[in-house]
Short mmCIF file of C-alpha atoms in Angstrom, two decimals:
data_model
loop_
_atom_site.label_atom_id
_atom_site.label_comp_id
_atom_site.label_asym_id
_atom_site.label_seq_id
_atom_site.Cartn_x
_atom_site.Cartn_y
_atom_site.Cartn_z
CA UNK N 1 39.57 135.71 181.10
CA UNK N 2 38.50 137.35 177.81
CA UNK N 3 41.93 136.73 176.23
CA UNK N 4 42.08 133.10 177.28
CA UNK N 5 38.54 132.49 176.06
CA UNK N 6 39.17 134.24 172.76
CA UNK N 7 42.35 132.19 172.07
CA UNK N 8 40.41 128.96 171.60
CA UNK N 9 38.46 129.91 168.47
CA UNK N 10 41.58 131.58 167.06
CA UNK N 11 43.57 128.31 167.31
CA UNK N 12 40.58 126.34 165.99
CA UNK N 13 40.22 128.64 163.00
CA UNK N 14 43.96 128.38 162.34
CA UNK N 15 43.73 124.61 162.16
CA UNK N 16 40.67 124.83 159.92
CA UNK N 17 42.55 127.24 157.66
CA UNK N 18 45.40 124.75 157.31
CA UNK N 19 42.87 122.03 156.47
CA UNK N 20 41.16 124.18 153.84
CA UNK N 21 44.55 125.05 152.33
CA UNK N 22 45.46 121.34 152.03
CA UNK N 23 48.20 121.57 154.69
CA UNK N 24 48.04 118.77 157.31
CA UNK N 25 47.83 119.81 160.95
CA UNK N 26 50.85 118.90 163.15
CA UNK N 27 50.72 115.23 164.20
CA UNK N 28 50.37 114.45 167.88
CA UNK N 29 53.07 112.17 169.37
CA UNK N 30 51.71 108.68 170.03
CA UNK N 31 52.75 107.13 173.31
CA UNK N 32 53.80 103.52 173.54
CA UNK N 33 51.31 101.33 175.44
CA UNK N 34 52.00 101.64 179.15
CA UNK N 35 54.44 104.54 178.69
CA UNK N 36 52.68 106.92 181.06
CA UNK N 37 52.66 104.39 183.89
CA UNK N 38 56.31 103.49 183.29
CA UNK N 39 57.41 107.12 183.29
CA UNK N 40 55.46 107.74 186.48
CA UNK N 41 57.21 104.81 188.21
CA UNK N 42 60.71 105.81 187.12
CA UNK N 43 60.16 109.46 188.04
CA UNK N 44 58.82 108.45 191.44
CA UNK N 45 61.68 106.04 192.15
CA UNK N 46 64.55 108.18 190.85
CA UNK N 47 63.43 111.79 190.79
CA UNK N 48 64.17 111.98 187.07
CA UNK N 49 62.18 114.43 185.00
CA UNK N 50 59.03 112.97 183.39
CA UNK N 51 59.61 115.29 180.43
CA UNK N 52 63.08 113.87 179.88
CA UNK N 53 61.86 110.29 180.22
CA UNK N 54 58.98 110.88 177.83
CA UNK N 55 61.33 112.45 175.31
CA UNK N 56 63.53 109.34 175.43
CA UNK N 57 60.62 106.96 175.02
CA UNK N 58 58.97 109.08 172.31
CA UNK N 59 62.16 108.64 170.31
CA UNK N 60 62.12 104.83 170.62
CA UNK N 61 60.57 102.69 167.90
CA UNK N 62 58.83 99.36 167.98
CA UNK N 63 60.88 97.11 165.68
CA UNK N 64 59.24 94.14 164.01
CA UNK N 65 62.68 92.65 163.27
CA UNK N 66 63.25 92.37 167.04
CA UNK N 67 59.99 90.46 167.49
CA UNK N 68 61.02 88.20 164.61
CA UNK N 69 64.50 87.60 166.10
CA UNK N 70 63.26 86.58 169.54
CA UNK N 71 61.02 83.95 167.96
CA UNK N 72 63.98 82.02 166.50
CA UNK N 73 66.80 81.89 169.11
CA UNK N 74 69.89 79.78 168.34
CA UNK N 75 69.28 77.80 171.54
CA UNK N 76 66.36 76.11 169.78
CA UNK N 77 68.83 74.11 167.67
CA UNK N 78 70.16 70.66 168.70
CA UNK N 79 73.76 70.48 169.97
CA UNK N 80 75.02 69.08 166.66
CA UNK N 81 73.89 72.31 164.94
CA UNK N 82 74.53 74.72 167.82
CA UNK N 83 78.15 73.69 168.51
CA UNK N 84 79.50 74.54 165.02
CA UNK N 85 78.28 78.12 165.39
CA UNK N 86 80.71 78.79 168.24
CA UNK N 87 83.42 76.11 168.06
CA UNK N 88 84.99 77.16 164.76
CA UNK N 89 88.73 77.22 164.05
CA UNK N 90 88.52 80.99 163.62
CA UNK N 91 86.80 81.62 166.94
CA UNK N 92 89.26 79.34 168.73
CA UNK N 93 92.32 80.88 167.07
CA UNK N 94 91.01 84.40 167.62
CA UNK N 95 90.45 83.50 171.28
CA UNK N 96 94.02 82.24 171.66
CA UNK N 97 95.37 85.45 170.09
CA UNK N 98 93.06 87.58 172.23
CA UNK N 99 94.16 85.81 175.42
CA UNK N 100 97.83 86.26 174.58
CA UNK N 101 97.36 89.93 173.67
CA UNK N 102 95.58 90.77 176.94
CA UNK N 103 97.22 88.11 179.10
CA UNK N 104 98.50 90.29 181.93
CA UNK N 105 95.11 91.92 182.52
CA UNK N 106 93.15 88.67 182.13
CA UNK N 107 95.35 86.76 184.54
CA UNK N 108 95.36 89.58 187.08
CA UNK N 109 91.56 89.67 187.08
CA UNK N 110 91.44 85.87 187.06
CA UNK N 111 93.54 85.76 190.25
CA UNK N 112 91.52 88.52 191.87
CA UNK N 113 88.16 86.80 191.32
CA UNK N 114 89.23 83.16 191.20
CA UNK N 115 87.86 82.65 187.68
CA UNK N 116 90.09 80.97 185.09
CA UNK N 117 90.90 83.62 182.43
CA UNK N 118 89.98 81.36 179.52
CA UNK N 119 86.35 81.48 180.69
CA UNK N 120 86.36 85.28 180.58
CA UNK N 121 87.72 85.09 177.05
CA UNK N 122 85.20 82.43 176.05
CA UNK N 123 82.27 84.53 177.26
CA UNK N 124 83.24 87.55 175.15
CA UNK N 125 84.10 85.15 172.32
CA UNK N 126 80.66 83.53 172.29
CA UNK N 127 78.78 86.75 173.02
CA UNK N 128 80.42 89.22 170.65
CA UNK N 129 83.35 87.55 168.82
CA UNK N 130 85.81 89.32 171.14
CA UNK N 131 84.08 92.68 170.89
CA UNK N 132 83.72 92.78 167.11
CA UNK N 133 79.94 92.34 167.07
CA UNK N 134 78.21 93.92 170.05
CA UNK N 135 74.85 94.31 168.31
CA UNK N 136 73.20 96.61 165.80
CA UNK N 137 69.89 97.32 167.55
CA UNK N 138 69.25 100.40 169.62
CA UNK N 139 68.99 99.13 173.20
CA UNK N 140 66.08 101.46 173.88
CA UNK N 141 64.19 100.21 170.81
CA UNK N 142 64.82 96.60 171.82
CA UNK N 143 63.55 97.00 175.37
CA UNK N 144 60.57 99.13 174.37
CA UNK N 145 59.64 96.56 171.72
CA UNK N 146 59.93 93.55 174.02
CA UNK N 147 58.76 95.24 177.20
CA UNK N 148 55.72 97.01 175.77
CA UNK N 149 54.78 95.05 172.63
CA UNK N 150 55.69 91.40 173.38
CA UNK N 151 53.22 89.90 175.90
CA UNK N 152 54.98 86.50 176.33
CA UNK N 153 58.01 88.14 177.99
CA UNK N 154 56.64 91.58 178.80
CA UNK N 155 57.13 91.35 182.56
CA UNK N 156 60.84 90.58 182.26
CA UNK N 157 61.65 93.07 179.52
CA UNK N 158 59.56 95.88 181.00
CA UNK N 159 61.59 95.42 184.17
CA UNK N 160 64.79 95.68 182.15
CA UNK N 161 63.51 98.81 180.39
CA UNK N 162 62.67 100.39 183.74
CA UNK N 163 66.14 99.52 185.05
CA UNK N 164 67.78 101.02 181.97
CA UNK N 165 65.92 104.28 182.52
CA UNK N 166 66.91 104.26 186.20
CA UNK N 167 70.65 103.56 185.76
CA UNK N 168 73.01 106.43 186.59
CA UNK N 169 74.76 107.94 183.57
CA UNK N 170 78.14 106.71 184.84
CA UNK N 171 77.00 103.09 184.54
CA UNK N 172 76.55 103.23 180.77
CA UNK N 173 78.90 103.51 177.79
CA UNK N 174 76.98 106.51 176.45
CA UNK N 175 73.64 108.27 176.55
CA UNK N 176 70.65 105.94 176.60
CA UNK N 177 69.39 106.96 173.19
CA UNK N 178 72.74 106.11 171.53
CA UNK N 179 73.41 102.67 173.06
CA UNK N 180 73.35 99.69 170.71
CA UNK N 181 73.25 95.99 171.52
CA UNK N 182 71.46 92.72 170.86
CA UNK N 183 67.83 92.29 169.87
CA UNK N 184 67.18 91.49 173.55
CA UNK N 185 68.68 94.75 174.78
CA UNK N 186 72.00 93.34 176.03
CA UNK N 187 75.02 95.59 175.57
CA UNK N 188 78.80 95.68 175.68
CA UNK N 189 81.38 92.98 174.98
CA UNK N 190 79.85 90.70 177.61
CA UNK N 191 76.24 91.52 176.61
CA UNK N 192 74.94 92.61 179.99
CA UNK N 193 71.26 93.34 180.46
CA UNK N 194 70.47 96.52 182.44
CA UNK N 195 69.77 94.60 185.66
CA UNK N 196 73.14 92.84 185.33
CA UNK N 197 74.86 96.20 184.88
CA UNK N 198 73.11 97.41 188.02
CA UNK N 199 73.90 94.32 190.10
CA UNK N 200 77.23 92.98 188.83
CA UNK N 201 79.11 95.45 186.63
CA UNK N 202 82.41 96.75 188.04
CA UNK N 203 84.45 99.93 187.61
CA UNK N 204 87.71 98.00 187.51
CA UNK N 205 89.84 100.75 186.00
CA UNK N 206 88.82 103.16 188.77
CA UNK N 207 87.80 106.05 186.53
CA UNK N 208 84.40 106.47 188.21
CA UNK N 209 82.60 105.16 185.13
CA UNK N 210 81.43 101.62 184.29
CA UNK N 211 82.01 101.19 180.56
CA UNK N 212 81.31 97.71 179.19
CA UNK N 213 81.94 98.84 175.62
CA UNK N 214 85.36 100.49 175.79
CA UNK N 215 87.13 99.49 179.04
CA UNK N 216 88.66 96.02 179.02
CA UNK N 217 89.24 96.05 182.80
CA UNK N 218 85.56 96.85 183.36
CA UNK N 219 84.49 94.20 180.83
CA UNK N 220 86.61 91.34 182.20
CA UNK N 221 86.02 92.16 185.86
CA UNK N 222 82.27 92.47 185.35
CA UNK N 223 82.04 89.00 183.78
CA UNK N 224 84.22 87.56 186.55
CA UNK N 225 82.14 89.28 189.23
CA UNK N 226 78.95 87.94 187.64
CA UNK N 227 80.33 84.41 187.90
CA UNK N 228 81.47 84.83 191.49
CA UNK N 229 78.18 86.34 192.64
CA UNK N 230 76.37 83.34 191.15
CA UNK N 231 78.52 80.81 193.00
CA UNK N 232 81.59 80.10 190.86
CA UNK N 233 84.02 77.79 192.69
CA UNK N 234 87.65 78.54 191.92
CA UNK N 235 89.52 75.59 190.44
CA UNK N 236 86.50 73.31 190.19
CA UNK N 237 85.54 71.45 187.00
CA UNK N 238 82.70 72.46 184.71
CA UNK N 239 81.73 69.24 182.91
CA UNK N 240 83.12 65.80 182.05
CA UNK N 241 81.94 63.09 179.67
CA UNK N 242 80.05 60.06 180.96
CA UNK N 243 79.62 56.61 179.50
CA UNK N 244 76.17 55.07 180.03
CA UNK N 245 75.81 51.33 180.42
CA UNK N 246 73.16 49.31 178.58
CA UNK N 247 70.75 49.45 181.52
CA UNK N 248 71.25 53.13 182.43
CA UNK N 249 68.24 54.61 184.14
CA UNK N 250 66.44 57.58 182.66
CA UNK N 251 67.29 60.69 184.69
CA UNK N 252 64.87 63.62 184.65
CA UNK N 253 66.78 66.89 184.94
CA UNK N 254 64.83 70.06 185.65
CA UNK N 255 67.78 72.46 185.34
CA UNK N 256 71.57 72.38 185.49
CA UNK N 257 71.87 72.72 189.25
CA UNK N 258 73.99 69.91 190.76
CA UNK N 259 71.59 67.57 192.57
CA UNK N 260 73.16 64.14 193.03
CA UNK N 261 76.54 62.81 194.15
CA UNK N 262 78.55 61.35 191.30
CA UNK N 263 78.33 57.95 192.92
CA UNK N 264 74.53 58.07 192.63
CA UNK N 265 74.74 58.76 188.90
CA UNK N 266 77.19 55.87 188.62
CA UNK N 267 74.66 53.61 190.34
CA UNK N 268 72.11 54.74 187.77
CA UNK N 269 74.50 53.70 185.01
CA UNK N 270 76.53 56.81 184.08
CA UNK N 271 80.25 56.28 184.59
CA UNK N 272 82.53 59.35 184.54
CA UNK N 273 85.38 59.13 182.02
CA UNK N 274 87.69 61.04 184.38
CA UNK N 275 88.59 60.31 187.99
CA UNK N 276 86.51 62.50 190.28
CA UNK N 277 85.47 62.65 193.93
CA UNK N 278 82.44 60.30 194.09
CA UNK N 279 80.76 62.59 196.59
CA UNK N 280 80.89 65.67 194.34
CA UNK N 281 77.43 66.98 193.52
CA UNK N 282 76.61 66.84 189.85
CA UNK N 283 73.88 66.82 187.26
CA UNK N 284 73.45 65.11 183.90
CA UNK N 285 73.08 66.68 180.47
CA UNK N 286 72.11 64.65 177.42
CA UNK N 287 72.97 66.34 174.12
CA UNK N 288 72.31 65.30 170.53
CA UNK N 289 75.80 65.45 169.05
CA UNK N 290 77.06 65.03 165.49
CA UNK N 291 78.01 61.41 166.23
CA UNK N 292 75.02 60.51 168.33
CA UNK N 293 73.85 61.14 171.87
CA UNK N 294 76.40 62.58 174.32
CA UNK N 295 76.18 62.28 178.11
CA UNK N 296 77.84 64.88 180.31
CA UNK N 297 78.22 65.09 184.07
CA UNK N 298 78.04 68.77 184.98
CA UNK N 299 78.96 70.63 188.16
CA UNK N 300 78.43 73.90 190.01
CA UNK N 301 80.50 75.97 187.57
CA UNK N 302 78.43 74.68 184.65
CA UNK N 303 75.34 75.79 186.51
CA UNK N 304 76.91 79.22 187.04
CA UNK N 305 77.42 79.63 183.29
CA UNK N 306 73.72 78.87 182.80
CA UNK N 307 72.96 81.86 185.03
CA UNK N 308 74.58 83.96 182.28
CA UNK N 309 72.42 82.26 179.65
CA UNK N 310 70.01 79.57 180.82
CA UNK N 311 70.62 77.23 177.90
CA UNK N 312 72.82 74.20 178.70
CA UNK N 313 73.94 74.35 175.06
CA UNK N 314 75.33 77.82 175.71
CA UNK N 315 77.14 76.66 178.84
CA UNK N 316 78.66 73.71 177.02
CA UNK N 317 79.80 75.93 174.13
CA UNK N 318 81.47 78.35 176.56
CA UNK N 319 83.14 75.46 178.38
CA UNK N 320 84.49 73.81 175.24
CA UNK N 321 85.66 77.10 173.74
CA UNK N 322 87.44 77.97 177.01
CA UNK N 323 89.19 74.59 177.06
CA UNK N 324 90.26 74.93 173.42
CA UNK N 325 91.63 78.43 174.07
CA UNK N 326 93.56 77.30 177.16
CA UNK N 327 95.04 74.36 175.24
CA UNK N 328 96.06 76.64 172.40
CA UNK N 329 97.72 79.12 174.73
CA UNK N 330 99.64 76.31 176.47
CA UNK N 331 100.75 74.97 173.09
CA UNK N 332 101.93 78.41 171.97
CA UNK N 333 103.85 78.84 175.25
CA UNK N 334 105.54 75.46 174.83
CA UNK N 335 106.62 76.33 171.30
CA UNK N 336 108.41 79.52 172.36
#
């Protein structure tokens, strides 16, 4: 008792001595807002050490550049400005070369999952330029910043941060504190969020480790599995152009889910420019293109792509890039 009691003034005097000598006392680590509660939840749900979790989070930094980036997403642009970002000659030609280089693997996974390979290529083409740009931000910094310092989306991103901390080590490309990705915390060639890794990522190469940064089988199969689990229909169309008549009715579209038979949209004044089953369920997208307004009839597979990214602009870019890649591959095959 005497020793414990006596130690307090000794430590106090030591700190005072440092102050008098002009030496600052050691700084106390500052927790992120809500860190203690988050650590408690993850430790309870997984059995992971609170000390280890706190050490990880103590090392994460709130990044103002991440808050700035989320306030100006590309999806805020009109189609005429959004399309040229992704439908460039370089991205198309790189996609054709990428498909041809990895053709055997892509087509094997395409057959296995029923997803046309060009759509797997288009996803990694739009997301990361075929793996060349997977993101410069630390994933942990991104999710701490958005989950704990960004109230408009805090619920979603805090959930993703919690999932990241809960994922088994063999579901990630490296240790949590070394992972890099987008400003939103997405990682790997297909830019999967932690919950998508948990729910849809696949160990396709059978090595006991899901690696969306270094294993092409895991990358391609995970994208394909994501599509299938969200309702992809093998062999079905994604979108076709429509021609409105002068008296076309205004159609209010809440999301990209197919809601009306094609014949109903025709009655309302939107004629498909390709022959299609009139009973096929569809939706309508109106885009501001470089040459004026464009009308598109979209189907279940278009809706599935919007489950990857909810913007219809994104889904249209993926669709058009996939079609351009497939056409280029066919042309190269014919020229051989």
